[in-house]
């Protein structure tokens, strides 16, 4: 007969044996994943020149390199490291040799001097999948398809003529935003983060498809907003497979990144297919619509194109429009209002310019034709871009040929980030860089369209954002109307200087918490 003590001992033995087996299994799996990385690391070291003159940078750990140093806000970590190691810094992020440019001089080297060698996009997993394998314009490698997509975008989608054509759309949607704020303010603080995102989604949907994302006359969230937000979140992050390309599939399968990206892609692709099918069925000689979908479908029939425009090409371009067109301007508007409410002096000066320039209530809204009359508005927008560039590290590039920058060797295959956030906070370029001071742009010498490397919110060179003029018009128009129509204060109990500026990192850096402000009728 077996005693209770024997049963307990037997049970403990099997429990211990099971734990040991589980630990052994996990150890074996870990070794299985790490062994290829170790072998690749050793092989790469044997192939590399004995003494490459790499840019300075912190030493990394075996296998993972400097990954543990990234933190939740990489642009701030990169600036701190660059302050110690210099404006051109070398890191190893997993398997990826990486350089960080953190000064106007080194940014110029990558974006202009060696632009032809850094013109290709780094193969980031989410960007590659959501751009239909590297189609479209924003995330495509440097090839014939990208050159054609860029040409079509510049000539057909973002030309001055096309921007002017949609002026009435932007003005109508800003009026809808004003009505929404007027209703919402009676209930308490207004969520401007939500309001601006809805504004941009409505404008983008009307320009692309000809319909609004919100209900008629409203500026409110819908299911469409959630779909776009998920895509933007995925495109702004890195997966484990991005840092270890040779193990991309198993790592992203284990972490769930692959499944999440695939779900988003399938949902968005289904939506785009439905829209294109609907538009194709409605097409005919009497269809005179001139939104972006109509333009692209007409171009698809153009036999003079160097590269045929496929259905996937069109869907990838539409992805670019949504992911690049909504978040950038919405984030800029939130940051602009955040800084203005924190700096009462700047807010009052801008309100005085807008209210005196158009008269107190003589015109219900500021129109785009009025914007050139407001120089301080332009300075506020520039200062917002300096302190809060939407894409703080720009979209990563990949070096395709060996080159030398400032005497340092940069090898083909190196990933390159331009830290435009650090450039905008560089005390060598800007006095009191952490202070919101729009007056620093009074002389108008510095602009943000890619010619001045001190201010690069939209990049420069071949990869400069082609929609700068369109984005600029939306930001100025919305900001002018919101500031002119209402007086803005923090919620009760919050001082102006205590309105937080904490960031949430991504492809576009947003304010981490929603911007809630009290809107009051102006006293004039």
XYZ file of C-alpha atoms in Angstrom:
524
model
C 0.000 0.000 0.000
C 1.401 3.381 -1.019
C 1.659 5.923 1.793
C 0.508 9.546 1.454
C 4.120 10.672 1.865
C 5.159 8.451 -1.038
C 2.322 9.825 -3.174
C 3.362 13.394 -2.341
C 6.998 12.623 -3.118
C 5.996 10.967 -6.377
C 3.848 13.989 -7.306
C 6.641 16.432 -6.433
C 9.071 14.413 -8.526
C 6.782 14.509 -11.563
C 6.109 18.231 -11.043
C 9.841 18.904 -10.850
C 10.461 16.704 -13.873
C 7.714 18.557 -15.800
C 9.196 21.960 -14.886
C 12.649 20.832 -15.911
C 11.293 19.501 -19.194
C 9.471 22.805 -19.863
C 12.607 24.821 -19.092
C 14.682 22.516 -21.274
C 12.178 22.908 -24.119
C 12.188 26.708 -23.804
C 15.981 26.738 -23.670
C 16.171 24.599 -26.803
C 13.719 26.880 -28.613
C 15.696 29.953 -27.560
C 18.945 28.391 -28.754
C 17.243 27.380 -31.982
C 16.414 31.034 -32.688
C 19.694 32.474 -31.439
C 22.051 30.055 -33.207
C 21.378 31.386 -36.732
C 21.869 34.929 -35.440
C 25.204 34.019 -33.858
C 26.387 32.320 -37.054
C 25.265 35.262 -39.204
C 26.942 37.695 -36.823
C 30.246 35.807 -37.039
C 29.969 35.462 -40.815
C 29.279 39.176 -41.244
C 32.257 40.095 -39.067
C 34.539 37.909 -41.218
C 33.276 39.569 -44.415
C 33.628 43.147 -43.205
C 36.876 45.079 -43.640
C 39.153 44.752 -40.652
C 39.123 48.438 -39.742
C 36.137 50.282 -41.274
C 36.074 53.917 -40.230
C 32.507 53.916 -38.926
C 30.884 56.969 -37.347
C 31.238 57.013 -33.555
C 28.547 55.490 -31.383
C 27.887 53.530 -28.203
C 29.015 49.918 -27.964
C 26.220 47.402 -28.282
C 25.586 43.975 -26.838
C 26.214 40.793 -28.823
C 23.346 39.840 -31.164
C 20.907 42.608 -30.144
C 23.328 45.520 -30.484
C 21.860 48.795 -29.178
C 18.210 47.736 -29.165
C 17.849 48.023 -25.391
C 18.826 51.698 -25.577
C 15.902 52.723 -27.793
C 13.237 53.256 -25.135
C 9.667 54.434 -25.807
C 10.795 57.720 -27.455
C 13.756 56.829 -29.726
C 14.149 60.353 -31.142
C 14.912 61.709 -27.665
C 17.340 58.870 -26.892
C 19.067 59.422 -30.238
C 19.482 63.128 -29.446
C 20.997 62.377 -26.039
C 23.413 59.888 -27.608
C 24.252 62.268 -30.462
C 25.088 64.991 -27.952
C 27.749 62.597 -26.653
C 28.935 60.946 -29.888
C 28.388 63.585 -32.544
C 25.903 64.618 -35.263
C 26.560 61.464 -37.324
C 26.276 58.405 -35.107
C 26.500 54.663 -35.752
C 24.335 52.088 -33.967
C 23.566 48.434 -34.512
C 19.891 47.645 -34.053
C 19.716 43.864 -34.045
C 21.178 42.815 -37.393
C 20.891 46.301 -38.864
C 23.820 48.716 -39.120
C 22.212 52.120 -38.612
C 23.288 55.756 -38.810
C 21.536 58.721 -37.191
C 21.935 62.233 -38.643
C 21.189 64.922 -36.042
C 22.420 68.208 -37.531
C 21.597 70.314 -40.613
C 25.009 69.428 -42.070
C 24.646 65.641 -41.762
C 20.998 65.806 -42.872
C 22.117 67.632 -46.010
C 24.688 64.902 -46.678
C 22.004 62.185 -46.655
C 19.075 64.080 -48.187
C 20.942 66.085 -50.826
C 24.658 65.346 -51.339
C 24.204 61.547 -51.346
C 20.471 61.580 -52.045
C 20.841 59.121 -54.954
C 22.450 56.593 -52.592
C 19.886 57.042 -49.793
C 16.775 57.370 -51.935
C 15.500 53.845 -51.319
C 13.148 53.022 -48.458
C 14.223 50.617 -45.737
C 12.188 47.373 -45.970
C 10.036 47.760 -42.835
C 7.580 44.850 -42.503
C 4.319 46.775 -41.925
C 5.152 49.420 -44.533
C 5.939 46.743 -47.103
C 2.699 44.826 -46.543
C 0.362 47.815 -46.316
C 1.900 49.307 -49.482
C 1.107 46.135 -51.442
C 4.671 44.895 -51.469
C 6.330 48.280 -51.979
C 4.007 50.083 -54.404
C 2.588 53.575 -54.222
C 4.812 56.527 -53.506
C 5.709 57.028 -49.837
C 7.127 53.599 -48.986
C 8.342 52.314 -52.369
C 11.986 51.465 -53.129
C 13.776 53.668 -55.641
C 12.665 52.115 -58.928
C 10.707 52.879 -62.103
C 7.348 52.407 -60.385
C 8.251 54.863 -57.644
C 9.435 57.470 -60.176
C 6.167 57.189 -62.081
C 4.063 57.260 -58.898
C 5.867 60.392 -57.757
C 5.408 62.070 -61.135
C 1.685 61.261 -61.181
C 1.307 62.535 -57.623
C 3.056 65.819 -58.356
C 1.257 66.474 -61.656
C -2.182 64.936 -61.114
C -2.890 64.762 -57.371
C -0.987 67.515 -55.558
C -0.513 70.185 -58.211
C -1.440 73.798 -57.455
C -4.439 73.414 -59.769
C -5.698 70.316 -57.945
C -5.134 71.926 -54.539
C -7.173 74.943 -55.633
C -9.907 72.672 -57.031
C -10.592 71.238 -53.557
C -10.494 74.590 -51.750
C -14.269 74.560 -51.228
C -14.042 71.111 -49.599
C -11.548 72.308 -47.002
C -13.534 75.460 -46.261
C -16.824 73.561 -45.899
C -15.269 70.996 -43.574
C -13.709 73.698 -41.391
C -17.172 75.300 -41.124
C -18.544 71.914 -40.017
C -15.752 71.732 -37.428
C -16.724 75.176 -36.081
C -20.347 74.061 -35.730
C -19.286 70.873 -33.955
C -17.126 72.818 -31.478
C -19.967 75.298 -30.840
C -22.275 72.426 -29.870
C -19.666 70.452 -27.913
C -18.446 73.370 -25.788
C -21.814 73.601 -24.035
C -21.161 70.153 -22.562
C -17.689 70.875 -21.182
C -14.076 70.857 -22.435
C -13.725 70.143 -26.165
C -11.604 67.185 -27.278
C -9.573 68.911 -29.984
C -7.493 65.795 -30.707
C -10.680 64.003 -31.746
C -12.090 67.013 -33.578
C -8.986 67.616 -35.699
C -8.645 63.939 -36.625
C -12.283 63.836 -37.737
C -11.769 67.033 -39.735
C -8.836 65.539 -41.620
C -10.594 62.229 -42.248
C -13.585 64.070 -43.703
C -11.413 66.232 -45.945
C -9.388 63.241 -47.132
C -12.479 61.115 -47.824
C -14.115 63.895 -49.844
C -10.987 64.574 -51.880
C -10.326 60.867 -52.491
C -13.818 59.332 -52.786
C -16.247 62.231 -52.864
C -18.026 61.384 -49.589
C -17.645 62.283 -45.889
C -16.513 59.878 -43.177
C -18.821 61.546 -40.608
C -22.558 62.129 -40.867
C -23.829 65.134 -42.782
C -22.861 68.398 -41.091
C -20.999 66.609 -38.296
C -17.358 66.218 -37.400
C -17.508 62.973 -35.435
C -15.686 59.636 -35.236
C -16.844 56.664 -37.319
C -15.748 53.076 -37.958
C -13.654 54.348 -40.849
C -11.565 56.402 -38.411
C -10.749 53.276 -36.399
C -9.536 51.434 -39.479
C -7.245 54.292 -40.513
C -5.945 54.697 -36.940
C -4.971 51.010 -36.768
C -3.083 51.231 -40.065
C -1.210 54.327 -38.947
C -0.303 52.692 -35.625
C 1.117 49.635 -37.412
C 3.089 51.678 -39.933
C 4.626 53.727 -37.157
C 5.996 50.806 -35.180
C 8.772 48.280 -35.635
C 8.378 44.529 -35.299
C 10.983 42.099 -33.983
C 11.373 40.901 -37.565
C 12.402 44.394 -38.684
C 15.528 44.169 -36.538
C 16.261 40.517 -37.390
C 15.281 40.161 -41.066
C 16.604 36.610 -41.384
C 14.117 35.507 -38.699
C 11.305 37.848 -39.700
C 8.594 35.230 -40.245
C 8.979 33.151 -37.067
C 9.576 36.185 -34.832
C 6.567 38.101 -36.132
C 4.428 34.966 -35.936
C 5.426 34.429 -32.290
C 4.815 38.046 -31.275
C 1.492 38.281 -33.112
C 2.720 41.158 -35.305
C 2.147 39.223 -38.536
C -1.480 38.435 -37.676
C -2.229 42.026 -36.661
C -0.695 43.464 -39.847
C -2.528 40.918 -41.983
C -5.895 41.690 -40.351
C -5.442 45.398 -41.010
C -4.351 44.813 -44.607
C -7.312 42.529 -45.375
C -9.808 44.979 -43.860
C -8.413 47.978 -45.737
C -8.028 46.026 -48.997
C -11.653 44.885 -48.783
C -12.740 48.489 -48.254
C -10.681 49.780 -51.205
C -11.855 46.967 -53.490
C -15.462 47.812 -52.673
C -14.909 51.500 -53.458
C -13.101 50.787 -56.734
C -15.740 48.258 -57.829
C -18.502 50.735 -57.073
C -16.764 53.512 -58.970
C -16.043 51.262 -61.959
C -19.725 50.269 -62.188
C -20.801 53.916 -62.092
C -18.249 55.062 -64.666
C -19.669 56.405 -67.893
C -19.633 59.382 -70.257
C -21.781 61.425 -67.842
C -19.550 60.749 -64.825
C -17.674 64.041 -64.448
C -16.335 63.494 -60.917
C -12.790 64.672 -60.414
C -11.829 63.217 -57.054
C -8.575 61.275 -56.654
C -10.148 57.874 -57.390
C -11.602 59.160 -60.670
C -8.244 60.639 -61.660
C -6.376 57.391 -60.934
C -8.913 55.225 -62.792
C -8.594 57.485 -65.835
C -4.809 57.281 -65.654
C -5.058 53.490 -65.573
C -6.388 53.674 -69.142
C -3.560 55.958 -70.324
C -1.384 54.018 -72.837
C 1.427 56.589 -72.627
C 2.460 55.632 -69.078
C 5.978 54.227 -68.821
C 4.784 51.550 -66.377
C 1.188 50.247 -66.518
C -0.858 51.417 -63.531
C -2.247 48.266 -61.917
C -5.131 47.972 -59.477
C -2.637 47.337 -56.664
C -0.740 50.493 -57.693
C -3.951 52.487 -57.299
C -4.777 50.935 -53.925
C -1.239 51.592 -52.670
C -1.492 55.256 -53.698
C -4.827 55.509 -51.894
C -3.191 54.011 -48.789
C -0.533 56.730 -49.025
C -3.207 59.410 -49.164
C -5.003 58.173 -46.060
C -2.027 57.269 -43.901
C -0.033 60.355 -44.863
C -2.861 62.829 -45.324
C -4.820 62.516 -42.100
C -2.406 62.019 -39.237
C 0.243 64.567 -40.228
C -2.025 67.612 -40.309
C -4.153 66.456 -37.351
C -1.088 66.002 -35.131
C 0.299 69.397 -36.197
C -2.963 71.143 -35.319
C -3.040 69.509 -31.878
C 0.569 70.485 -31.147
C -0.041 74.023 -32.420
C -3.024 74.523 -30.122
C -1.143 72.896 -27.232
C 1.727 75.363 -27.524
C -0.567 78.353 -28.067
C -2.658 77.645 -24.975
C 0.556 77.216 -22.956
C 1.922 80.514 -24.313
C -0.791 83.115 -23.737
C 1.350 85.875 -25.258
C 1.528 84.070 -28.622
C -2.172 83.136 -28.506
C -3.249 86.740 -27.900
C -1.005 88.081 -30.645
C -2.367 85.561 -33.164
C -5.982 86.262 -32.145
C -5.397 89.990 -32.478
C -3.933 89.534 -35.979
C -6.831 87.332 -37.125
C -9.636 89.375 -35.551
C -8.350 92.790 -36.558
C -7.321 91.589 -40.009
C -10.856 90.472 -40.932
C -12.858 92.621 -38.555
C -14.694 91.446 -35.474
C -17.398 89.185 -36.854
C -17.542 90.790 -40.316
C -16.766 87.413 -41.907
C -18.018 84.221 -40.240
C -14.975 82.199 -41.310
C -11.421 82.751 -42.474
C -11.116 81.596 -46.093
C -7.995 80.317 -47.813
C -7.739 83.496 -49.879
C -7.329 85.425 -46.604
C -4.382 83.421 -45.257
C -1.590 85.423 -46.899
C -2.681 88.455 -44.868
C -1.546 86.850 -41.618
C 2.266 86.740 -41.241
C 2.160 85.770 -37.563
C -0.008 82.752 -38.425
C 2.745 81.602 -40.770
C 5.324 82.065 -37.996
C 3.200 80.022 -35.565
C 2.954 77.160 -38.063
C 6.724 77.199 -38.656
C 7.442 77.201 -34.933
C 5.045 74.287 -34.453
C 6.843 72.312 -37.171
C 10.200 73.135 -35.554
C 9.228 71.937 -32.088
C 6.909 69.125 -33.159
C 7.754 67.784 -36.625
C 5.086 65.169 -37.445
C 7.581 62.464 -38.450
C 10.409 63.012 -35.973
C 12.843 60.574 -37.652
C 11.402 60.787 -41.180
C 10.655 57.455 -42.870
C 13.840 55.331 -42.683
C 16.037 55.129 -45.769
C 18.508 52.489 -46.865
C 21.946 53.169 -48.321
C 22.322 51.332 -51.651
C 26.008 52.111 -52.321
C 29.075 52.531 -50.130
C 29.795 56.193 -49.444
C 31.780 58.489 -47.173
C 30.159 61.178 -45.003
C 32.379 63.549 -43.034
C 35.267 61.097 -43.447
C 33.283 58.141 -42.076
C 32.496 54.959 -44.016
C 28.829 54.160 -44.597
C 28.266 50.718 -46.103
C 25.554 49.649 -48.541
C 22.670 48.138 -46.594
C 22.980 50.630 -43.739
C 19.691 52.026 -42.482
C 19.555 55.820 -42.105
C 17.395 57.979 -39.853
C 17.349 61.781 -39.969
C 16.411 63.068 -36.508
C 14.538 66.205 -37.539
C 13.268 66.580 -33.968
C 16.865 66.896 -32.716
C 17.700 69.328 -35.532
C 14.774 71.525 -34.469
C 15.998 71.490 -30.849
C 19.680 72.129 -31.605
C 20.963 75.084 -29.510
C 23.712 75.660 -32.096
C 20.999 76.625 -34.580
C 18.165 77.931 -32.392
C 18.233 80.262 -29.380
C 16.267 78.813 -26.450
C 15.169 75.826 -28.579
C 12.686 74.487 -26.003
C 10.767 77.776 -25.875
C 7.755 78.348 -28.155
C 8.677 81.622 -29.826
C 7.123 82.151 -33.296
C 8.847 85.551 -33.588
C 12.118 83.768 -34.396
C 10.757 83.399 -37.966
C 9.885 87.087 -38.450
C 12.507 87.662 -41.126
C 11.105 84.777 -43.208
C 14.524 83.457 -44.221
C 13.842 79.821 -43.262
C 11.094 77.717 -44.825
C 10.039 74.076 -44.409
C 9.750 72.871 -48.012
C 13.082 71.054 -48.191
C 15.527 73.841 -49.040
C 16.595 74.730 -45.493
C 18.051 71.843 -43.524
C 17.463 73.541 -40.170
C 13.722 72.859 -40.588
C 12.728 69.559 -42.213
C 9.212 68.485 -41.159
C 8.518 67.132 -44.660
C 12.007 65.881 -45.533
C 14.032 67.008 -48.546
C 15.487 65.764 -51.813
C 13.797 63.201 -54.033
C 11.744 61.897 -51.111
C 10.366 65.245 -49.946
C 6.637 65.013 -49.236
C 4.789 66.035 -52.442
C 1.710 67.188 -50.497
C 3.408 70.034 -48.587
C 1.245 72.743 -50.166
C -1.968 70.833 -49.475
C -1.024 70.060 -45.870
C 0.038 73.650 -45.280
C -3.309 74.966 -46.532
C -5.294 72.659 -44.224
C -3.230 73.474 -41.123
C -3.340 77.244 -41.632
C -7.043 77.312 -42.464
C -8.139 75.186 -39.505
C -5.830 76.878 -37.002
C -6.865 80.368 -38.129
C -10.570 79.630 -37.702
C -10.304 77.798 -34.384
C -8.158 80.545 -32.839
C -10.216 83.429 -34.257
C -13.674 82.059 -33.393
C -13.084 81.090 -29.747
C -11.058 82.004 -26.680
C -9.315 78.895 -25.354
C -8.417 77.934 -21.793
C -7.260 74.761 -20.023
C -9.907 72.848 -18.027
C -10.692 74.202 -14.579
C -7.874 73.576 -12.114
C -5.155 73.324 -14.786
C -2.685 76.157 -15.292
C -1.657 77.019 -18.853
C 1.954 76.009 -18.293
C 0.781 72.643 -16.922
C -0.932 71.547 -20.147
C 1.161 68.466 -20.875
C 3.323 67.901 -23.953
C 4.028 64.195 -23.420
C 4.537 62.347 -26.709
C 3.365 59.014 -28.114
C 5.925 57.658 -30.595
C 4.963 56.386 -34.039
C 5.319 57.138 -37.731
C 3.617 60.389 -36.689
C 4.298 61.562 -33.119
C 1.071 62.549 -31.376
C 0.313 64.162 -28.064
C -0.020 61.159 -25.735
C -3.196 62.327 -23.993
C -6.096 64.047 -25.796
C -6.027 67.845 -25.865
C -9.055 68.969 -23.832
C -9.682 72.721 -23.806
C -12.523 75.013 -22.782
C -13.875 77.121 -25.669
C -15.434 80.464 -24.754
C -17.135 83.200 -26.744
C -14.553 85.941 -27.451
C -14.861 89.122 -25.448
C -13.139 91.143 -28.207
